[in-house]
Amino acid sequence: MAQWEKLRQLESVYLTQVDELYDGDAFPMDVRHYLAHWIEGQDWDRAARDHDVAMVLFQVLLENLDIQHSRFVQGGESFLLQHNIRRFKHSFQRYQEEPYNLANIIQWFLAKEKEILQNAELAEQVQLLQVQQNPMETDSQRNIERKMADLKNKVQCMEHTVKCLEEQQDEFDFKYQTHNMEGTTNAAEKTEQMKVLQALLNRLDASRKSMLSGMGMLLDGAEELLCVLVREELVQWQRRQQKACIGAPDSTCLDQLEKWFTTEAECLFQVRKFLKKLEELMGKVTYEHDPVKKQKPALQKRVDSLLTSLLKSAFVVETQPSMPQGKGPLVLRTNVQFSVKTRFLVKFPELNHAMKVNVSMDREAPLVKGYRRFNVLGTNSKALNMAESMSGGMVADFRHLTLKEQKSGGGGKGIHDLSLSVTEELHIINFNTEFLLHDMSVSLETSSLPVVIISNSSQQQSAWASILWFNMLCLEPKNLLFFANCPAATWPQLGELLSWQFLSSTTRGLESNQLDMIAHKLFGKQQSYDACKISWTKFSKENVPNTNFTFWVWFDGILFMVKSHLENLWKDGSIMGFVSKGKEKTLLKKKRRGTFLLRFSESIRDGGITFSWVDYSLTGEPDVRSVQPFTKVDLGQIPFHEIIRNFQILEEENVPENPLLFLYPDTPKVEAFGKYYTEKSGADSQYIKYIKTKLVFVSKENTLEAKSPMYSDTVEGEGSGPMNPRYGLGGEAFDEDLNPTLQEFLNDHNMYECVDFLSDDTTFLEGTLPGLPFTAPLQPCE
C-alpha cells in the first residue's frame, strides 16, 4: 500500500500529526495528495545531490500540476481547487535555479511521514503488550478505582447528610421561633416546649458532630488517595515519560490519570461546598459548644491544603520540548523552532480558555561560571483549552518557540568553578499559570525535563548522548549539575538503553547475543556482565582503543546507517549485526558451503556493514572469507540486498560465481532477500553499473605468506595471520595473474607488490582502466 494511503488510514491522533506536518507553506498537502503516486515513485534522495536529476523532476512536477489543473477543469471541480493548483505551481517557480532544494524538502516530508507511520505501528504494538498487563499493575489500578468509588460514595452520602441536617435545623428553627412568638404563660406547657426544643437541639448537635466526623473520615480517604496519585502514579508516569524520551516503549498516556485527578478534585470541591453550607447553617442557628464553630476552620484548612496539593501536581508537561528535525526530544538548537505541550489534569469545562500559561527559562539557573542564559521567543503565552487535545484534555500546545542566547559578556558568574561542555550544560523550561475557581486561587508551576541547547547541528550527536545518559540514570529532574559529578551506568542499564535506540528507530530492539557482543567490546571477556559499569567518559568522550572515535559515535553511526539504508533487513532479522570476528568464524565454520552472515564493522566511524561466508578447500577445511565493509555512501548508491544478490567471485577457471547461498543459519538467499529484489536481475539490473565501478577486497584465510610483508593489515572480519591478496572487480575476486589489464596498470604505477588488505582509513585513488572507470582503495609503494 502506498505511504500516503497508509497515512490517511491512521487514527485521528496521528492524522493530527500529519496536519501539523503540512501546516506550513513549504510543501502543500494538496500537491502531496493529488500527486501522491508520482511523488513516492521518484528518487528524491538522488535528486537532492544531483542538479540534473533535480531539474528533470522539477519540470515533471510542474507538468503534473498542469495536468491536474486540466482534470479539475474537465471534471467541473470547484474554482477554488483550480486556483490553488495554479498558485502552487507559481510558488514552486522559486526553485527554478536550485531545484535540488525542492527535492530536499520533499525528501524531508516523506521521511517525516514515515516516522509518523512507525510511531503509529509502535503504539499499536505497545497497546497489544498492555493487553497482558503485569498483575501488580492491574491490582494497583483496581485498588485506586476501588478507593475512588468509595470516595465518591462518601461524598454522595455526605450530600444526603447535609440535606437532612438542613431539614433538622429548619424544624428546630421553626419550633423555636413559634415558641418565642406564642409566649405562653403556662409554666408546665412552657417546660414541655423547652424539653422538645432541647431534644431537637441535642439531635441537631449530634447530627452536626456526626457530619463533621464523617467529613474528617472522608478527607482521610481523600488524602490517602491523593498520596497514591501524586507520590506513586504520577511519579511512575514521570519516570515512564523520561524513559520514553530515550526510546523506551512505555505508555505516556495521561487519560487515566486525568480521570482520577478530576474525580478527586470534584470530590474535594464538594467538601468545600459542604463546609460552606455548614457555615451558612451556623449563621442561622448556633449555640454554646457548637462543634461547627470549633471544627470547621481545621477542616477548611485541611481540604484547601489537599486541593492545593492536587492542583499543583495536576499541572504537567505532557510532551517534552523537541525540534521537528532533531535526533530526539530535549535537544534544542538556538534560533530553531521547537514545540512543547503542557496539560492540566483537572478537567473542568468551566476552565476552558480561562487559564493562561506563560513560558520562561532557567529561573533557578545554577551558579556556574560561564553558564549560558537564554530568552524564549515566539508565542510564549497560551490559554489552556480542550480544542488542542484529541482526548479533550486541558492543554496549551506551544508549537513555535525559539531560544536566543543572552549576550551577558562572558557568561554567567557563580560560586561553582566547573568545566562543563556545551552539551553537558542542562537547562529547564518553566511554565506557570493561575487556577481560579469557586473563590479558590492557586498559582501553578511545572517545568520540562532538562534540555541541552546547541548552536550547531554538529553538536547534536553529543547532545543526544547527554540526554540519554541523564534520563537513564537521574531520578531528580531538576538536577542541572548532573554532569558535574556524573554517575556510571551498569551494563544492564546501558544494554537496555542501547536496545531502546534500535527499538524506537526501527521497531526491532537488540537481542541478548547482540548485547553480549557489545558488552564484550566494552568490558572484555566476562563470566557475567551484570556487575560491570561504564563511565560517562568511556561512553562518549574517550576513543575506543585503536580508533579515533568514541563508543557512542560508533554505535550511533551504525544506528543511523540501519535507519537510513538497512531498516527492512534489520526488522526481518536478516542482519546479525553485532557479532565479533571470532564468533563469526565459529558460527560459519560449522555450516555448509555458501552460508553467510551480515556483520557491522567495528572500525568504521560512521557505520559499516560487511558479509562473510564459508567455503571449503579440497581437503575439506573450512575457509571463511569477508569483503571490505560497505559504508552509508556505498549503500546510498545501491541497496545492500542488491549487493548481496549480484556479488560474484572468479574461481580457478575464471567462471563467475556468487558464493552467497544461505543466510545464517540455513535460509536460502532468495527466500531471505527475494522480496526486496527489483524486477530486473543479472546484467539487466540497474545496479550493475554501480557494482562494476568498485573494487571489492575479498580476504582468504590460509597459511601462505602475503606478497608484501610490509603490509600485514587484515580486512574486516579476518583474524590475525598473513593473507593472500585477491582483487574483486565488480564484486568479483581475482588472483593477481587473472587480470592482465589490472596487473599492467598496477605495475605501471608501482602499486603491484604493495596492494594488500588495507584498513578502513586507506586513501582512495581514482583512475581509469582502458574502457573501465574505477575507484579503488589502492596504496602506492614508498
PDB file of C-alpha atoms in Angstrom, residues 543-664:
ATOM      1  CA  ASN A 543      38.078   6.953  21.912  1.00  0.00           C
ATOM      2  CA  VAL A 544      37.696   3.218  21.515  1.00  0.00           C
ATOM      3  CA  PRO A 545      41.208   1.644  21.603  1.00  0.00           C
ATOM      4  CA  ASN A 546      42.991   1.782  18.231  1.00  0.00           C
ATOM      5  CA  THR A 547      40.373   4.110  16.728  1.00  0.00           C
ATOM      6  CA  ASN A 548      39.745   7.837  16.505  1.00  0.00           C
ATOM      7  CA  PHE A 549      36.124   7.759  17.688  1.00  0.00           C
ATOM      8  CA  THR A 550      34.125   7.042  20.833  1.00  0.00           C
ATOM      9  CA  PHE A 551      31.852   4.102  21.536  1.00  0.00           C
ATOM     10  CA  TRP A 552      28.757   6.290  21.223  1.00  0.00           C
ATOM     11  CA  VAL A 553      29.844   7.732  17.859  1.00  0.00           C
ATOM     12  CA  TRP A 554      30.409   4.185  16.568  1.00  0.00           C
ATOM     13  CA  PHE A 555      27.091   2.872  17.853  1.00  0.00           C
ATOM     14  CA  ASP A 556      25.112   5.893  16.680  1.00  0.00           C
ATOM     15  CA  GLY A 557      26.743   5.684  13.245  1.00  0.00           C
ATOM     16  CA  ILE A 558      25.547   2.102  12.895  1.00  0.00           C
ATOM     17  CA  LEU A 559      22.071   3.073  14.075  1.00  0.00           C
ATOM     18  CA  PHE A 560      21.885   5.878  11.511  1.00  0.00           C
ATOM     19  CA  MET A 561      23.092   3.556   8.745  1.00  0.00           C
ATOM     20  CA  VAL A 562      20.483   0.936   9.643  1.00  0.00           C
ATOM     21  CA  LYS A 563      17.713   3.519   9.876  1.00  0.00           C
ATOM     22  CA  SER A 564      18.664   5.102   6.542  1.00  0.00           C
ATOM     23  CA  HIS A 565      19.591   2.105   4.405  1.00  0.00           C
ATOM     24  CA  LEU A 566      19.013  -1.253   6.116  1.00  0.00           C
ATOM     25  CA  GLU A 567      15.781  -0.890   8.058  1.00  0.00           C
ATOM     26  CA  ASN A 568      13.803  -3.644   6.324  1.00  0.00           C
ATOM     27  CA  LEU A 569      16.659  -6.148   6.524  1.00  0.00           C
ATOM     28  CA  TRP A 570      17.147  -5.289  10.200  1.00  0.00           C
ATOM     29  CA  LYS A 571      13.465  -5.579  11.047  1.00  0.00           C
ATOM     30  CA  ASP A 572      13.086  -9.013   9.456  1.00  0.00           C
ATOM     31  CA  GLY A 573      16.131 -10.324  11.348  1.00  0.00           C
ATOM     32  CA  SER A 574      18.416 -10.819   8.343  1.00  0.00           C
ATOM     33  CA  ILE A 575      21.242  -8.786   9.884  1.00  0.00           C
ATOM     34  CA  MET A 576      23.090 -10.418  12.761  1.00  0.00           C
ATOM     35  CA  GLY A 577      24.956  -7.130  13.035  1.00  0.00           C
ATOM     36  CA  PHE A 578      26.662  -7.104  16.393  1.00  0.00           C
ATOM     37  CA  VAL A 579      28.836 -10.197  16.258  1.00  0.00           C
ATOM     38  CA  SER A 580      32.563 -10.387  16.934  1.00  0.00           C
ATOM     39  CA  LYS A 581      35.070 -11.618  14.358  1.00  0.00           C
ATOM     40  CA  GLY A 582      35.905 -14.670  16.409  1.00  0.00           C
ATOM     41  CA  LYS A 583      32.259 -15.573  16.945  1.00  0.00           C
ATOM     42  CA  GLU A 584      31.615 -15.068  13.240  1.00  0.00           C
ATOM     43  CA  LYS A 585      34.237 -17.693  12.334  1.00  0.00           C
ATOM     44  CA  THR A 586      32.994 -20.113  14.964  1.00  0.00           C
ATOM     45  CA  LEU A 587      29.446 -19.895  13.621  1.00  0.00           C
ATOM     46  CA  LEU A 588      30.297 -20.165   9.922  1.00  0.00           C
ATOM     47  CA  LYS A 589      32.843 -22.991  10.169  1.00  0.00           C
ATOM     48  CA  LYS A 590      30.075 -25.303  11.361  1.00  0.00           C
ATOM     49  CA  LYS A 591      27.870 -24.565   8.340  1.00  0.00           C
ATOM     50  CA  ARG A 592      27.674 -25.820   4.780  1.00  0.00           C
ATOM     51  CA  ARG A 593      29.421 -24.093   1.890  1.00  0.00           C
ATOM     52  CA  GLY A 594      27.907 -20.759   0.904  1.00  0.00           C
ATOM     53  CA  THR A 595      26.450 -19.940   4.331  1.00  0.00           C
ATOM     54  CA  PHE A 596      26.955 -16.259   5.088  1.00  0.00           C
ATOM     55  CA  LEU A 597      26.066 -13.685   7.714  1.00  0.00           C
ATOM     56  CA  LEU A 598      25.884  -9.904   7.860  1.00  0.00           C
ATOM     57  CA  ARG A 599      28.014  -8.089  10.440  1.00  0.00           C
ATOM     58  CA  PHE A 600      28.633  -4.469  11.403  1.00  0.00           C
ATOM     59  CA  SER A 601      32.145  -3.107  11.088  1.00  0.00           C
ATOM     60  CA  GLU A 602      33.973  -2.328  14.324  1.00  0.00           C
ATOM     61  CA  SER A 603      36.464   0.086  12.806  1.00  0.00           C
ATOM     62  CA  ILE A 604      34.389   2.495  10.722  1.00  0.00           C
ATOM     63  CA  ARG A 605      33.363   5.688  12.458  1.00  0.00           C
ATOM     64  CA  ASP A 606      30.035   6.341  10.731  1.00  0.00           C
ATOM     65  CA  GLY A 607      28.884   2.755  10.381  1.00  0.00           C
ATOM     66  CA  GLY A 608      29.799  -0.034   8.004  1.00  0.00           C
ATOM     67  CA  ILE A 609      28.425  -3.462   7.191  1.00  0.00           C
ATOM     68  CA  THR A 610      30.134  -6.484   5.664  1.00  0.00           C
ATOM     69  CA  PHE A 611      29.285 -10.073   4.874  1.00  0.00           C
ATOM     70  CA  SER A 612      31.359 -13.205   5.442  1.00  0.00           C
ATOM     71  CA  TRP A 613      30.821 -16.638   4.001  1.00  0.00           C
ATOM     72  CA  VAL A 614      32.286 -20.103   4.397  1.00  0.00           C
ATOM     73  CA  ASP A 615      33.916 -22.163   1.667  1.00  0.00           C
ATOM     74  CA  TYR A 616      35.779 -25.462   1.859  1.00  0.00           C
ATOM     75  CA  SER A 617      39.165 -26.455   0.436  1.00  0.00           C
ATOM     76  CA  LEU A 618      39.820 -29.678  -1.449  1.00  0.00           C
ATOM     77  CA  THR A 619      40.873 -31.242   1.831  1.00  0.00           C
ATOM     78  CA  GLY A 620      37.591 -30.241   3.462  1.00  0.00           C
ATOM     79  CA  GLU A 621      38.994 -27.449   5.623  1.00  0.00           C
ATOM     80  CA  PRO A 622      36.574 -24.530   6.232  1.00  0.00           C
ATOM     81  CA  ASP A 623      37.690 -21.227   4.752  1.00  0.00           C
ATOM     82  CA  VAL A 624      35.924 -18.059   5.979  1.00  0.00           C
ATOM     83  CA  ARG A 625      36.084 -15.063   3.622  1.00  0.00           C
ATOM     84  CA  SER A 626      34.930 -11.475   4.035  1.00  0.00           C
ATOM     85  CA  VAL A 627      34.588  -8.317   1.991  1.00  0.00           C
ATOM     86  CA  GLN A 628      35.664  -4.838   2.884  1.00  0.00           C
ATOM     87  CA  PRO A 629      32.729  -3.152   4.707  1.00  0.00           C
ATOM     88  CA  PHE A 630      30.202  -1.089   2.814  1.00  0.00           C
ATOM     89  CA  THR A 631      29.539   2.385   4.215  1.00  0.00           C
ATOM     90  CA  LYS A 632      26.446   4.575   4.089  1.00  0.00           C
ATOM     91  CA  VAL A 633      27.964   6.213   0.986  1.00  0.00           C
ATOM     92  CA  ASP A 634      28.026   2.848  -0.773  1.00  0.00           C
ATOM     93  CA  LEU A 635      24.540   1.975   0.408  1.00  0.00           C
ATOM     94  CA  GLY A 636      23.296   5.328  -0.866  1.00  0.00           C
ATOM     95  CA  GLN A 637      24.249   4.176  -4.371  1.00  0.00           C
ATOM     96  CA  ILE A 638      23.000   0.612  -4.254  1.00  0.00           C
ATOM     97  CA  PRO A 639      20.725  -1.222  -1.794  1.00  0.00           C
ATOM     98  CA  PHE A 640      22.529  -3.803   0.276  1.00  0.00           C
ATOM     99  CA  HIS A 641      20.226  -6.598  -0.853  1.00  0.00           C
ATOM    100  CA  GLU A 642      21.259  -5.887  -4.454  1.00  0.00           C
ATOM    101  CA  ILE A 643      24.925  -6.072  -3.464  1.00  0.00           C
ATOM    102  CA  ILE A 644      24.261  -9.487  -1.941  1.00  0.00           C
ATOM    103  CA  ARG A 645      22.211 -10.524  -4.965  1.00  0.00           C
ATOM    104  CA  ASN A 646      24.826  -9.584  -7.588  1.00  0.00           C
ATOM    105  CA  PHE A 647      28.073 -10.250  -5.719  1.00  0.00           C
ATOM    106  CA  GLN A 648      30.405 -12.599  -7.649  1.00  0.00           C
ATOM    107  CA  ILE A 649      33.907 -14.015  -7.456  1.00  0.00           C
ATOM    108  CA  LEU A 650      36.056 -15.681 -10.124  1.00  0.00           C
ATOM    109  CA  GLU A 651      37.273 -19.105  -9.177  1.00  0.00           C
ATOM    110  CA  GLU A 652      40.080 -21.133 -10.751  1.00  0.00           C
ATOM    111  CA  GLU A 653      38.550 -21.432 -14.217  1.00  0.00           C
ATOM    112  CA  ASN A 654      37.521 -17.775 -14.407  1.00  0.00           C
ATOM    113  CA  VAL A 655      33.851 -18.724 -14.028  1.00  0.00           C
ATOM    114  CA  PRO A 656      31.876 -16.032 -12.146  1.00  0.00           C
ATOM    115  CA  GLU A 657      30.140 -17.455  -9.126  1.00  0.00           C
ATOM    116  CA  ASN A 658      28.044 -15.960  -6.337  1.00  0.00           C
ATOM    117  CA  PRO A 659      29.380 -17.576  -3.154  1.00  0.00           C
ATOM    118  CA  LEU A 660      26.476 -16.344  -1.016  1.00  0.00           C
ATOM    119  CA  LEU A 661      23.917 -19.158  -0.922  1.00  0.00           C
ATOM    120  CA  PHE A 662      22.364 -19.450   2.545  1.00  0.00           C
ATOM    121  CA  LEU A 663      21.764 -16.718   5.091  1.00  0.00           C
ATOM    122  CA  TYR A 664      22.857 -17.948   8.507  1.00  0.00           C
TER     123      TYR A 664
END
